mmCIF file of C-alpha atoms in Angstrom:
data_model
loop_
_atom_site.group_PDB
_atom_site.id
_atom_site.type_symbol
_atom_site.label_atom_id
_atom_site.label_comp_id
_atom_site.label_asym_id
_atom_site.label_seq_id
_atom_site.Cartn_x
_atom_site.Cartn_y
_atom_site.Cartn_z
ATOM 1 C CA UNK V 1 15.580 24.597 -12.045
ATOM 2 C CA UNK V 2 13.181 21.564 -14.357
ATOM 3 C CA UNK V 3 10.939 23.064 -16.656
ATOM 4 C CA UNK V 4 7.222 21.863 -16.060
ATOM 5 C CA UNK V 5 4.983 20.724 -18.596
ATOM 6 C CA UNK V 6 1.188 19.872 -18.016
ATOM 7 C CA UNK V 7 -0.458 18.547 -20.987
ATOM 8 C CA UNK V 8 -3.642 17.498 -20.103
ATOM 9 C CA UNK V 9 -5.555 15.163 -21.416
ATOM 10 C CA UNK V 10 -3.128 13.838 -25.304
ATOM 11 C CA UNK V 11 -3.966 11.725 -27.820
ATOM 12 C CA UNK V 12 -1.446 8.195 -26.607
ATOM 13 C CA UNK V 13 1.213 7.796 -29.687
ATOM 14 C CA UNK V 14 1.961 11.686 -29.458
ATOM 15 C CA UNK V 15 2.483 11.182 -25.656
ATOM 16 C CA UNK V 16 5.135 8.725 -26.530
ATOM 17 C CA UNK V 17 6.570 10.800 -28.618
ATOM 18 C CA UNK V 18 6.862 13.778 -26.229
ATOM 19 C CA UNK V 19 9.135 11.663 -24.455
ATOM 20 C CA UNK V 20 10.741 9.658 -26.244
ATOM 21 C CA UNK V 21 11.730 13.989 -28.009
ATOM 22 C CA UNK V 22 12.238 14.441 -25.220
ATOM 23 C CA UNK V 23 14.846 12.569 -24.094
ATOM 24 C CA UNK V 24 16.240 13.181 -27.580
ATOM 25 C CA UNK V 25 16.655 16.484 -27.071
ATOM 26 C CA UNK V 26 18.094 16.885 -23.866
ATOM 27 C CA UNK V 27 20.497 14.425 -24.009
ATOM 28 C CA UNK V 28 21.807 16.882 -26.936
ATOM 29 C CA UNK V 29 21.538 19.841 -24.621
ATOM 30 C CA UNK V 30 18.828 21.541 -26.643
ATOM 31 C CA UNK V 31 16.626 20.836 -23.864
ATOM 32 C CA UNK V 32 15.761 21.449 -20.259
ATOM 33 C CA UNK V 33 14.837 18.208 -17.847
ATOM 34 C CA UNK V 34 11.342 18.297 -17.629
ATOM 35 C CA UNK V 35 8.914 16.830 -15.913
ATOM 36 C CA UNK V 36 5.968 16.377 -19.025
ATOM 37 C CA UNK V 37 2.500 15.487 -16.615
ATOM 38 C CA UNK V 38 -1.376 14.423 -19.122
ATOM 39 C CA UNK V 39 -3.420 11.681 -19.522
ATOM 40 C CA UNK V 40 -5.299 9.245 -22.210
ATOM 41 C CA UNK V 41 -7.911 11.278 -24.238
ATOM 42 C CA UNK V 42 -8.581 7.619 -24.419
ATOM 43 C CA UNK V 43 -8.165 4.248 -22.959
ATOM 44 C CA UNK V 44 -5.049 3.439 -24.429
ATOM 45 C CA UNK V 45 -2.629 0.273 -24.405
ATOM 46 C CA UNK V 46 1.726 0.759 -23.700
ATOM 47 C CA UNK V 47 3.446 -2.113 -24.374
ATOM 48 C CA UNK V 48 6.823 -2.708 -23.440
ATOM 49 C CA UNK V 49 9.151 -2.344 -26.551
ATOM 50 C CA UNK V 50 10.324 -6.142 -25.889
ATOM 51 C CA UNK V 51 7.690 -7.674 -25.422
ATOM 52 C CA UNK V 52 5.496 -9.403 -27.989
ATOM 53 C CA UNK V 53 1.830 -7.280 -28.297
ATOM 54 C CA UNK V 54 -0.612 -10.551 -28.392
ATOM 55 C CA UNK V 55 1.230 -12.213 -25.377
ATOM 56 C CA UNK V 56 0.700 -9.457 -23.107
ATOM 57 C CA UNK V 57 -2.637 -8.038 -24.738
ATOM 58 C CA UNK V 58 -6.139 -9.772 -25.544
ATOM 59 C CA UNK V 59 -6.762 -8.077 -29.294
ATOM 60 C CA UNK V 60 -10.110 -8.697 -29.688
ATOM 61 C CA UNK V 61 -11.114 -7.671 -26.785
ATOM 62 C CA UNK V 62 -9.104 -4.276 -26.935
ATOM 63 C CA UNK V 63 -10.983 -3.631 -30.281
ATOM 64 C CA UNK V 64 -13.990 -4.259 -28.810
ATOM 65 C CA UNK V 65 -14.128 -1.851 -25.740
ATOM 66 C CA UNK V 66 -12.089 0.273 -28.285
ATOM 67 C CA UNK V 67 -8.444 0.750 -27.183
ATOM 68 C CA UNK V 68 -6.003 1.411 -28.740
ATOM 69 C CA UNK V 69 -2.324 -0.153 -28.457
ATOM 70 C CA UNK V 70 1.069 2.682 -28.890
ATOM 71 C CA UNK V 71 4.762 0.387 -28.440
ATOM 72 C CA UNK V 72 6.588 3.247 -26.299
ATOM 73 C CA UNK V 73 10.675 3.578 -25.906
ATOM 74 C CA UNK V 74 11.478 1.677 -23.093
ATOM 75 C CA UNK V 75 10.517 -1.867 -21.289
ATOM 76 C CA UNK V 76 8.949 -3.534 -18.825
ATOM 77 C CA UNK V 77 5.329 -5.249 -19.241
ATOM 78 C CA UNK V 78 2.283 -3.871 -20.714
ATOM 79 C CA UNK V 79 -0.258 -0.844 -18.843
ATOM 80 C CA UNK V 80 -3.174 0.233 -19.592
ATOM 81 C CA UNK V 81 -4.135 3.512 -18.875
ATOM 82 C CA UNK V 82 -7.062 6.556 -19.586
ATOM 83 C CA UNK V 83 -8.679 9.955 -18.488
ATOM 84 C CA UNK V 84 -8.764 8.420 -14.537
ATOM 85 C CA UNK V 85 -4.760 7.831 -14.379
ATOM 86 C CA UNK V 86 -1.805 10.675 -14.356
ATOM 87 C CA UNK V 87 1.113 9.657 -16.581
ATOM 88 C CA UNK V 88 4.254 11.017 -15.220
ATOM 89 C CA UNK V 89 7.785 11.523 -17.780
ATOM 90 C CA UNK V 90 11.054 13.003 -16.685
ATOM 91 C CA UNK V 91 13.783 13.568 -18.432
ATOM 92 C CA UNK V 92 17.244 14.013 -16.633
ATOM 93 C CA UNK V 93 21.002 15.589 -17.461
ATOM 94 C CA UNK V 94 23.902 13.175 -17.373
ATOM 95 C CA UNK V 95 25.035 16.198 -14.389
ATOM 96 C CA UNK V 96 21.118 15.371 -13.036
ATOM 97 C CA UNK V 97 20.624 11.384 -12.915
ATOM 98 C CA UNK V 98 19.942 9.469 -9.345
ATOM 99 C CA UNK V 99 23.027 6.691 -10.782
ATOM 100 C CA UNK V 100 21.969 3.243 -11.372
ATOM 101 C CA UNK V 101 18.332 2.521 -12.613
ATOM 102 C CA UNK V 102 17.839 1.323 -9.088
ATOM 103 C CA UNK V 103 18.411 4.219 -7.674
ATOM 104 C CA UNK V 104 16.185 6.698 -10.466
ATOM 105 C CA UNK V 105 13.204 4.344 -9.611
ATOM 106 C CA UNK V 106 13.776 4.486 -5.925
ATOM 107 C CA UNK V 107 14.093 8.437 -5.539
ATOM 108 C CA UNK V 108 11.022 8.963 -8.493
ATOM 109 C CA UNK V 109 8.530 5.818 -6.539
ATOM 110 C CA UNK V 110 9.846 7.873 -3.574
ATOM 111 C CA UNK V 111 8.249 11.096 -4.765
ATOM 112 C CA UNK V 112 4.821 9.114 -5.444
ATOM 113 C CA UNK V 113 4.794 8.257 -2.387
ATOM 114 C CA UNK V 114 5.101 11.855 -0.704
ATOM 115 C CA UNK V 115 2.710 12.404 -3.543
ATOM 116 C CA UNK V 116 -0.063 9.893 -1.931
ATOM 117 C CA UNK V 117 1.404 10.482 1.526
ATOM 118 C CA UNK V 118 -0.953 13.919 1.362
ATOM 119 C CA UNK V 119 -4.337 12.568 1.138
ATOM 120 C CA UNK V 120 -3.575 10.124 3.907
ATOM 121 C CA UNK V 121 -3.214 7.456 1.387
ATOM 122 C CA UNK V 122 0.411 4.997 3.184
ATOM 123 C CA UNK V 123 2.220 3.522 0.229
ATOM 124 C CA UNK V 124 5.881 1.598 -0.227
ATOM 125 C CA UNK V 125 8.407 1.348 -2.622
ATOM 126 C CA UNK V 126 7.830 -2.140 -4.229
ATOM 127 C CA UNK V 127 11.747 -3.050 -5.637
ATOM 128 C CA UNK V 128 12.658 -2.202 -8.137
ATOM 129 C CA UNK V 129 9.985 0.117 -9.563
ATOM 130 C CA UNK V 130 6.795 0.085 -8.467
ATOM 131 C CA UNK V 131 4.872 2.048 -5.611
ATOM 132 C CA UNK V 132 1.639 -0.468 -3.094
ATOM 133 C CA UNK V 133 -0.839 0.275 -1.379
ATOM 134 C CA UNK V 134 -2.060 -2.585 1.234
ATOM 135 C CA UNK V 135 -0.185 -4.967 -0.864
ATOM 136 C CA UNK V 136 -1.960 -3.773 -3.934
ATOM 137 C CA UNK V 137 -0.184 -1.559 -7.194
ATOM 138 C CA UNK V 138 -1.125 2.314 -7.583
ATOM 139 C CA UNK V 139 1.941 3.013 -9.624
ATOM 140 C CA UNK V 140 4.419 1.856 -11.848
ATOM 141 C CA UNK V 141 7.206 3.220 -13.921
ATOM 142 C CA UNK V 142 9.650 2.862 -17.105
ATOM 143 C CA UNK V 143 13.400 4.161 -18.025
ATOM 144 C CA UNK V 144 15.089 3.979 -20.770
ATOM 145 C CA UNK V 145 18.745 5.767 -20.865
ATOM 146 C CA UNK V 146 20.808 8.198 -24.256
ATOM 147 C CA UNK V 147 23.728 10.182 -24.026
ATOM 148 C CA UNK V 148 23.406 10.149 -20.791
ATOM 149 C CA UNK V 149 20.361 11.358 -20.619
ATOM 150 C CA UNK V 150 17.730 9.251 -18.837
ATOM 151 C CA UNK V 151 13.724 9.438 -18.857
ATOM 152 C CA UNK V 152 12.211 7.812 -15.694
ATOM 153 C CA UNK V 153 7.548 7.417 -16.634
ATOM 154 C CA UNK V 154 5.163 6.273 -14.845
ATOM 155 C CA UNK V 155 2.108 6.228 -14.064
ATOM 156 C CA UNK V 156 -0.625 7.408 -10.689
ATOM 157 C CA UNK V 157 -3.734 5.216 -10.639
ATOM 158 C CA UNK V 158 -6.274 7.960 -9.607
ATOM 159 C CA UNK V 159 -9.417 6.634 -10.729
ATOM 160 C CA UNK V 160 -9.107 3.918 -13.881
ATOM 161 C CA UNK V 161 -11.100 2.265 -15.141
ATOM 162 C CA UNK V 162 -9.975 -1.513 -13.606
ATOM 163 C CA UNK V 163 -11.729 -3.945 -14.900
ATOM 164 C CA UNK V 164 -12.149 -2.969 -18.720
ATOM 165 C CA UNK V 165 -7.716 -2.596 -17.794
ATOM 166 C CA UNK V 166 -9.267 -7.030 -16.821
ATOM 167 C CA UNK V 167 -10.299 -7.455 -19.855
ATOM 168 C CA UNK V 168 -7.710 -6.495 -22.173
ATOM 169 C CA UNK V 169 -5.171 -6.621 -20.620
ATOM 170 C CA UNK V 170 -2.966 -10.646 -20.818
ATOM 171 C CA UNK V 171 -1.134 -10.567 -17.149
ATOM 172 C CA UNK V 172 -4.422 -8.362 -15.163
ATOM 173 C CA UNK V 173 -6.436 -11.863 -15.812
ATOM 174 C CA UNK V 174 -3.776 -12.921 -14.405
ATOM 175 C CA UNK V 175 -3.759 -10.886 -11.353
ATOM 176 C CA UNK V 176 -7.809 -9.561 -10.697
ATOM 177 C CA UNK V 177 -6.656 -8.240 -7.282
ATOM 178 C CA UNK V 178 -3.289 -7.073 -7.700
ATOM 179 C CA UNK V 179 -4.465 -3.428 -8.457
ATOM 180 C CA UNK V 180 -5.450 -0.367 -6.778
ATOM 181 C CA UNK V 181 -6.515 3.377 -7.213
ATOM 182 C CA UNK V 182 -6.853 6.820 -5.600
ATOM 183 C CA UNK V 183 -10.242 6.182 -4.996
ATOM 184 C CA UNK V 184 -10.452 2.666 -4.537
ATOM 185 C CA UNK V 185 -8.146 3.744 -1.316
ATOM 186 C CA UNK V 186 -10.222 7.098 -0.671
ATOM 187 C CA UNK V 187 -13.250 6.468 -1.652
ATOM 188 C CA UNK V 188 -14.003 9.018 -2.955
ATOM 189 C CA UNK V 189 -11.619 10.114 -6.880
ATOM 190 C CA UNK V 190 -9.985 12.997 -5.632
ATOM 191 C CA UNK V 191 -9.356 16.320 -7.972
ATOM 192 C CA UNK V 192 -6.657 15.198 -10.915
ATOM 193 C CA UNK V 193 -5.687 18.551 -9.883
ATOM 194 C CA UNK V 194 -5.463 18.114 -6.719
ATOM 195 C CA UNK V 195 -2.884 15.100 -7.990
ATOM 196 C CA UNK V 196 -1.857 16.776 -10.092
ATOM 197 C CA UNK V 197 -0.231 19.532 -7.510
ATOM 198 C CA UNK V 198 0.464 16.880 -5.001
ATOM 199 C CA UNK V 199 2.825 15.074 -8.048
ATOM 200 C CA UNK V 200 4.622 18.468 -8.232
ATOM 201 C CA UNK V 201 5.205 18.942 -5.654
ATOM 202 C CA UNK V 202 6.570 14.959 -4.293
ATOM 203 C CA UNK V 203 8.672 15.423 -7.180
ATOM 204 C CA UNK V 204 9.620 19.105 -6.388
ATOM 205 C CA UNK V 205 10.583 17.552 -2.657
ATOM 206 C CA UNK V 206 12.476 14.421 -3.164
ATOM 207 C CA UNK V 207 14.909 15.764 -5.709
ATOM 208 C CA UNK V 208 15.146 19.215 -4.616
ATOM 209 C CA UNK V 209 14.747 21.574 -7.877
ATOM 210 C CA UNK V 210 13.101 24.149 -8.282
ATOM 211 C CA UNK V 211 10.082 23.916 -11.446
ATOM 212 C CA UNK V 212 9.221 26.590 -13.385
ATOM 213 C CA UNK V 213 6.667 26.070 -15.737
ATOM 214 C CA UNK V 214 6.472 25.477 -19.426
ATOM 215 C CA UNK V 215 5.735 24.098 -23.148
ATOM 216 C CA UNK V 216 7.455 21.835 -25.735
ATOM 217 C CA UNK V 217 8.810 24.268 -28.561
ATOM 218 C CA UNK V 218 8.354 24.009 -32.029
ATOM 219 C CA UNK V 219 11.952 22.112 -32.414
ATOM 220 C CA UNK V 220 9.897 19.504 -29.800
ATOM 221 C CA UNK V 221 7.287 19.755 -31.307
ATOM 222 C CA UNK V 222 8.417 18.886 -34.555
ATOM 223 C CA UNK V 223 10.602 15.946 -34.149
ATOM 224 C CA UNK V 224 6.620 14.922 -32.164
ATOM 225 C CA UNK V 225 5.211 15.548 -35.241
ATOM 226 C CA UNK V 226 8.337 13.026 -37.331
ATOM 227 C CA UNK V 227 8.049 10.428 -34.243
ATOM 228 C CA UNK V 228 4.564 9.687 -34.676
ATOM 229 C CA UNK V 229 4.663 9.762 -38.376
ATOM 230 C CA UNK V 230 6.918 7.147 -39.139
ATOM 231 C CA UNK V 231 7.564 5.045 -35.620
ATOM 232 C CA UNK V 232 4.084 5.349 -33.171
ATOM 233 C CA UNK V 233 1.352 5.998 -35.639
ATOM 234 C CA UNK V 234 2.538 2.597 -37.576
ATOM 235 C CA UNK V 235 1.226 -0.621 -37.230
ATOM 236 C CA UNK V 236 5.261 -2.134 -37.717
ATOM 237 C CA UNK V 237 6.239 -0.823 -34.810
ATOM 238 C CA UNK V 238 3.535 -1.495 -32.613
ATOM 239 C CA UNK V 239 3.452 -5.043 -34.163
ATOM 240 C CA UNK V 240 7.035 -4.704 -33.741
ATOM 241 C CA UNK V 241 7.232 -8.245 -32.496
#
């Protein structure tokens, strides 16, 4: 039985900390496997753990656009996210892990492709960790492991501000036209509640597991607060490289 949490709109540092807190809790055996859904309450860029901030973000543009920065626990490329984007964070027990990192990405991407098909959007898995629609990226994922447990997290672009993304992400400046959203593909933005339901169903079908709605425990919330204070909200961590 997986725990399903929908935190909806949250601040970037708290969700980055939540991803790590749930992974720690699962790896140490005091929390269940969890599918956590959330959105950004304000625009933010999530920097891959091994990236240099100045090489992936136009820092001046980010300041003008009031886009915050946070360094996440996983590797990969920087991503821009806002309230028009749904983020999933899946944390699994070692016994539930599909195998290699590539296997985990494939299973997660399959779940997202299933969700998109609910809206009539035909998507494909572009290895290792992207989902494409007509050759354009609509979802990307990243992954990290700790104590045998695995966290796979990523986004679904529902109605993201691609213009702002292009202004703040240096990678986006080099790949204009390489992104799409559900709103673009459908000529209108679907409701976020419908997208959430489809994503949950996609993961439930793909992994063949039951889910029960729940919430973060007091112990997890205490860990999140500590991680925000000591790590994710600090310039030292954000500009680690």
